[in-house]
């Protein structure tokens, strides 16, 4: 276990649904990340939060909406997704977002959009 | 724009072999490089983190080296075991970005 948990582990949703992914870290870290992993493609960084403030939005469509209510929790709110959004969504955390820090990943949420 | 390449894409070896996985990157101005392991359908497990000022890091049977000037890193696995079967990813944090750029990984299978 890495100290980063994600729920749900699997999610199937229609294009008109609204759902949320949850990430929680028990490491006392100050930075949290959302990544997308699609088949046959490298991991792509989506968002970075540092001390609950969004510091990076990597050109992600607005149908993905992150929320970081405190330094231990990170959400990804989903609405009107497309089938090509089906992927493994990974959350990670690090002590802070500076360059010396190792990132710890959760197990991911496997999302299927019908 | 930083690009990270991992070769080979897949590798199958008999148990007990020593093996080398390769990672190359196009922009040598990096802060650090991290090697991860990913089991099928699972998240990533950090294996080794090498800062730009370091040449190598070791953990158990794993040794990672970094040659910044040539844009290369290798992950050496000694005495491979079936439990080492997984996809191995390298990620590079380019200077000034604080973002990791990932390679597509090497899928390793160690045969018993």
PDB file of N, CA and C in Angstrom, chain B residues 17-51:
ATOM      1  N   UNK B  17      17.813 -14.371 -14.892  1.00  0.00           N
ATOM      2  CA  UNK B  17      18.629 -13.500 -15.756  1.00  0.00           C
ATOM      3  C   UNK B  17      18.747 -12.100 -15.185  1.00  0.00           C
ATOM      4  N   UNK B  18      19.901 -11.493 -15.462  1.00  0.00           N
ATOM      5  CA  UNK B  18      20.058 -10.069 -15.191  1.00  0.00           C
ATOM      6  C   UNK B  18      19.583  -9.316 -16.432  1.00  0.00           C
ATOM      7  N   UNK B  19      18.897  -8.201 -16.246  1.00  0.00           N
ATOM      8  CA  UNK B  19      18.380  -7.504 -17.414  1.00  0.00           C
ATOM      9  C   UNK B  19      18.458  -5.987 -17.239  1.00  0.00           C
ATOM     10  N   UNK B  20      18.403  -5.324 -18.388  1.00  0.00           N
ATOM     11  CA  UNK B  20      18.521  -3.866 -18.424  1.00  0.00           C
ATOM     12  C   UNK B  20      17.351  -3.290 -19.206  1.00  0.00           C
ATOM     13  N   UNK B  21      16.679  -2.329 -18.596  1.00  0.00           N
ATOM     14  CA  UNK B  21      15.626  -1.593 -19.272  1.00  0.00           C
ATOM     15  C   UNK B  21      16.143  -0.184 -19.555  1.00  0.00           C
ATOM     16  N   UNK B  22      15.787   0.337 -20.725  1.00  0.00           N
ATOM     17  CA  UNK B  22      16.322   1.617 -21.167  1.00  0.00           C
ATOM     18  C   UNK B  22      15.264   2.703 -21.231  1.00  0.00           C
ATOM     19  N   UNK B  23      15.693   3.910 -20.903  1.00  0.00           N
ATOM     20  CA  UNK B  23      14.838   5.088 -20.982  1.00  0.00           C
ATOM     21  C   UNK B  23      15.678   6.210 -21.577  1.00  0.00           C
ATOM     22  N   UNK B  24      15.158   6.874 -22.586  1.00  0.00           N
ATOM     23  CA  UNK B  24      15.878   8.017 -23.163  1.00  0.00           C
ATOM     24  C   UNK B  24      14.954   9.230 -23.203  1.00  0.00           C
ATOM     25  N   UNK B  25      15.557  10.396 -23.076  1.00  0.00           N
ATOM     26  CA  UNK B  25      14.786  11.626 -23.066  1.00  0.00           C
ATOM     27  C   UNK B  25      15.492  12.679 -23.910  1.00  0.00           C
ATOM     28  N   UNK B  26      14.718  13.578 -24.488  1.00  0.00           N
ATOM     29  CA  UNK B  26      15.267  14.485 -25.499  1.00  0.00           C
ATOM     30  C   UNK B  26      15.838  15.768 -24.911  1.00  0.00           C
ATOM     31  N   UNK B  27      15.356  16.216 -23.777  1.00  0.00           N
ATOM     32  CA  UNK B  27      15.831  17.452 -23.163  1.00  0.00           C
ATOM     33  C   UNK B  27      16.601  17.095 -21.897  1.00  0.00           C
ATOM     34  N   UNK B  28      17.882  17.342 -21.905  1.00  0.00           N
ATOM     35  CA  UNK B  28      18.723  16.915 -20.780  1.00  0.00           C
ATOM     36  C   UNK B  28      18.623  17.832 -19.562  1.00  0.00           C
ATOM     37  N   UNK B  29      17.910  18.939 -19.698  1.00  0.00           N
ATOM     38  CA  UNK B  29      17.725  19.851 -18.561  1.00  0.00           C
ATOM     39  C   UNK B  29      16.598  19.327 -17.680  1.00  0.00           C
ATOM     40  N   UNK B  30      16.945  18.436 -16.780  1.00  0.00           N
ATOM     41  CA  UNK B  30      15.923  17.795 -15.940  1.00  0.00           C
ATOM     42  C   UNK B  30      16.229  18.018 -14.470  1.00  0.00           C
ATOM     43  N   UNK B  31      15.192  17.946 -13.657  1.00  0.00           N
ATOM     44  CA  UNK B  31      15.360  17.979 -12.211  1.00  0.00           C
ATOM     45  C   UNK B  31      15.628  16.592 -11.660  1.00  0.00           C
ATOM     46  N   UNK B  32      14.840  15.631 -12.121  1.00  0.00           N
ATOM     47  CA  UNK B  32      15.012  14.265 -11.650  1.00  0.00           C
ATOM     48  C   UNK B  32      14.361  13.278 -12.604  1.00  0.00           C
ATOM     49  N   UNK B  33      14.589  12.017 -12.363  1.00  0.00           N
ATOM     50  CA  UNK B  33      13.989  10.926 -13.131  1.00  0.00           C
ATOM     51  C   UNK B  33      13.533   9.866 -12.146  1.00  0.00           C
ATOM     52  N   UNK B  34      12.352   9.353 -12.368  1.00  0.00           N
ATOM     53  CA  UNK B  34      11.799   8.363 -11.446  1.00  0.00           C
ATOM     54  C   UNK B  34      11.406   7.108 -12.225  1.00  0.00           C
ATOM     55  N   UNK B  35      11.729   5.958 -11.679  1.00  0.00           N
ATOM     56  CA  UNK B  35      11.311   4.669 -12.232  1.00  0.00           C
ATOM     57  C   UNK B  35      10.157   4.146 -11.396  1.00  0.00           C
ATOM     58  N   UNK B  36       9.144   3.621 -12.115  1.00  0.00           N
ATOM     59  CA  UNK B  36       7.966   3.059 -11.469  1.00  0.00           C
ATOM     60  C   UNK B  36       7.721   1.654 -11.997  1.00  0.00           C
ATOM     61  N   UNK B  37       6.969   0.919 -11.215  1.00  0.00           N
ATOM     62  CA  UNK B  37       6.467  -0.386 -11.629  1.00  0.00           C
ATOM     63  C   UNK B  37       4.937  -0.309 -11.607  1.00  0.00           C
ATOM     64  N   UNK B  38       4.298  -0.913 -12.633  1.00  0.00           N
ATOM     65  CA  UNK B  38       2.838  -0.968 -12.662  1.00  0.00           C
ATOM     66  C   UNK B  38       2.394  -2.381 -12.973  1.00  0.00           C
ATOM     67  N   UNK B  39       1.621  -2.964 -12.070  1.00  0.00           N
ATOM     68  CA  UNK B  39       1.025  -4.273 -12.309  1.00  0.00           C
ATOM     69  C   UNK B  39      -0.278  -4.077 -13.072  1.00  0.00           C
ATOM     70  N   UNK B  40      -0.724  -5.096 -13.812  1.00  0.00           N
ATOM     71  CA  UNK B  40      -1.899  -4.931 -14.688  1.00  0.00           C
ATOM     72  C   UNK B  40      -3.111  -4.368 -13.953  1.00  0.00           C
ATOM     73  N   UNK B  41      -3.678  -3.300 -14.490  1.00  0.00           N
ATOM     74  CA  UNK B  41      -4.872  -2.696 -13.920  1.00  0.00           C
ATOM     75  C   UNK B  41      -4.665  -1.983 -12.604  1.00  0.00           C
ATOM     76  N   UNK B  42      -3.439  -1.808 -12.205  1.00  0.00           N
ATOM     77  CA  UNK B  42      -3.152  -1.212 -10.895  1.00  0.00           C
ATOM     78  C   UNK B  42      -2.454   0.139 -11.043  1.00  0.00           C
ATOM     79  N   UNK B  43      -2.247   0.780  -9.887  1.00  0.00           N
ATOM     80  CA  UNK B  43      -1.530   2.040  -9.877  1.00  0.00           C
ATOM     81  C   UNK B  43      -0.027   1.817  -9.993  1.00  0.00           C
ATOM     82  N   UNK B  44       0.718   2.911  -9.832  1.00  0.00           N
ATOM     83  CA  UNK B  44       2.169   2.858  -9.971  1.00  0.00           C
ATOM     84  C   UNK B  44       2.833   2.749  -8.605  1.00  0.00           C
ATOM     85  N   UNK B  45       3.897   1.987  -8.561  1.00  0.00           N
ATOM     86  CA  UNK B  45       4.719   1.891  -7.360  1.00  0.00           C
ATOM     87  C   UNK B  45       6.077   2.496  -7.666  1.00  0.00           C
ATOM     88  N   UNK B  46       6.488   3.466  -6.870  1.00  0.00           N
ATOM     89  CA  UNK B  46       7.781   4.093  -7.089  1.00  0.00           C
ATOM     90  C   UNK B  46       8.897   3.115  -6.738  1.00  0.00           C
ATOM     91  N   UNK B  47       9.874   2.997  -7.628  1.00  0.00           N
ATOM     92  CA  UNK B  47      11.014   2.107  -7.398  1.00  0.00           C
ATOM     93  C   UNK B  47      12.250   2.904  -6.981  1.00  0.00           C
ATOM     94  N   UNK B  48      12.616   3.870  -7.809  1.00  0.00           N
ATOM     95  CA  UNK B  48      13.827   4.643  -7.555  1.00  0.00           C
ATOM     96  C   UNK B  48      13.639   6.052  -8.092  1.00  0.00           C
ATOM     97  N   UNK B  49      14.166   7.025  -7.353  1.00  0.00           N
ATOM     98  CA  UNK B  49      14.159   8.423  -7.779  1.00  0.00           C
ATOM     99  C   UNK B  49      15.594   8.890  -7.845  1.00  0.00           C
ATOM    100  N   UNK B  50      16.016   9.404  -9.004  1.00  0.00           N
ATOM    101  CA  UNK B  50      17.380   9.897  -9.165  1.00  0.00           C
ATOM    102  C   UNK B  50      17.326  11.401  -9.403  1.00  0.00           C
ATOM    103  N   UNK B  51      17.986  12.139  -8.538  1.00  0.00           N
ATOM    104  CA  UNK B  51      18.057  13.588  -8.738  1.00  0.00           C
ATOM    105  C   UNK B  51      19.065  13.882  -9.847  1.00  0.00           C
TER     106      UNK B  51
END
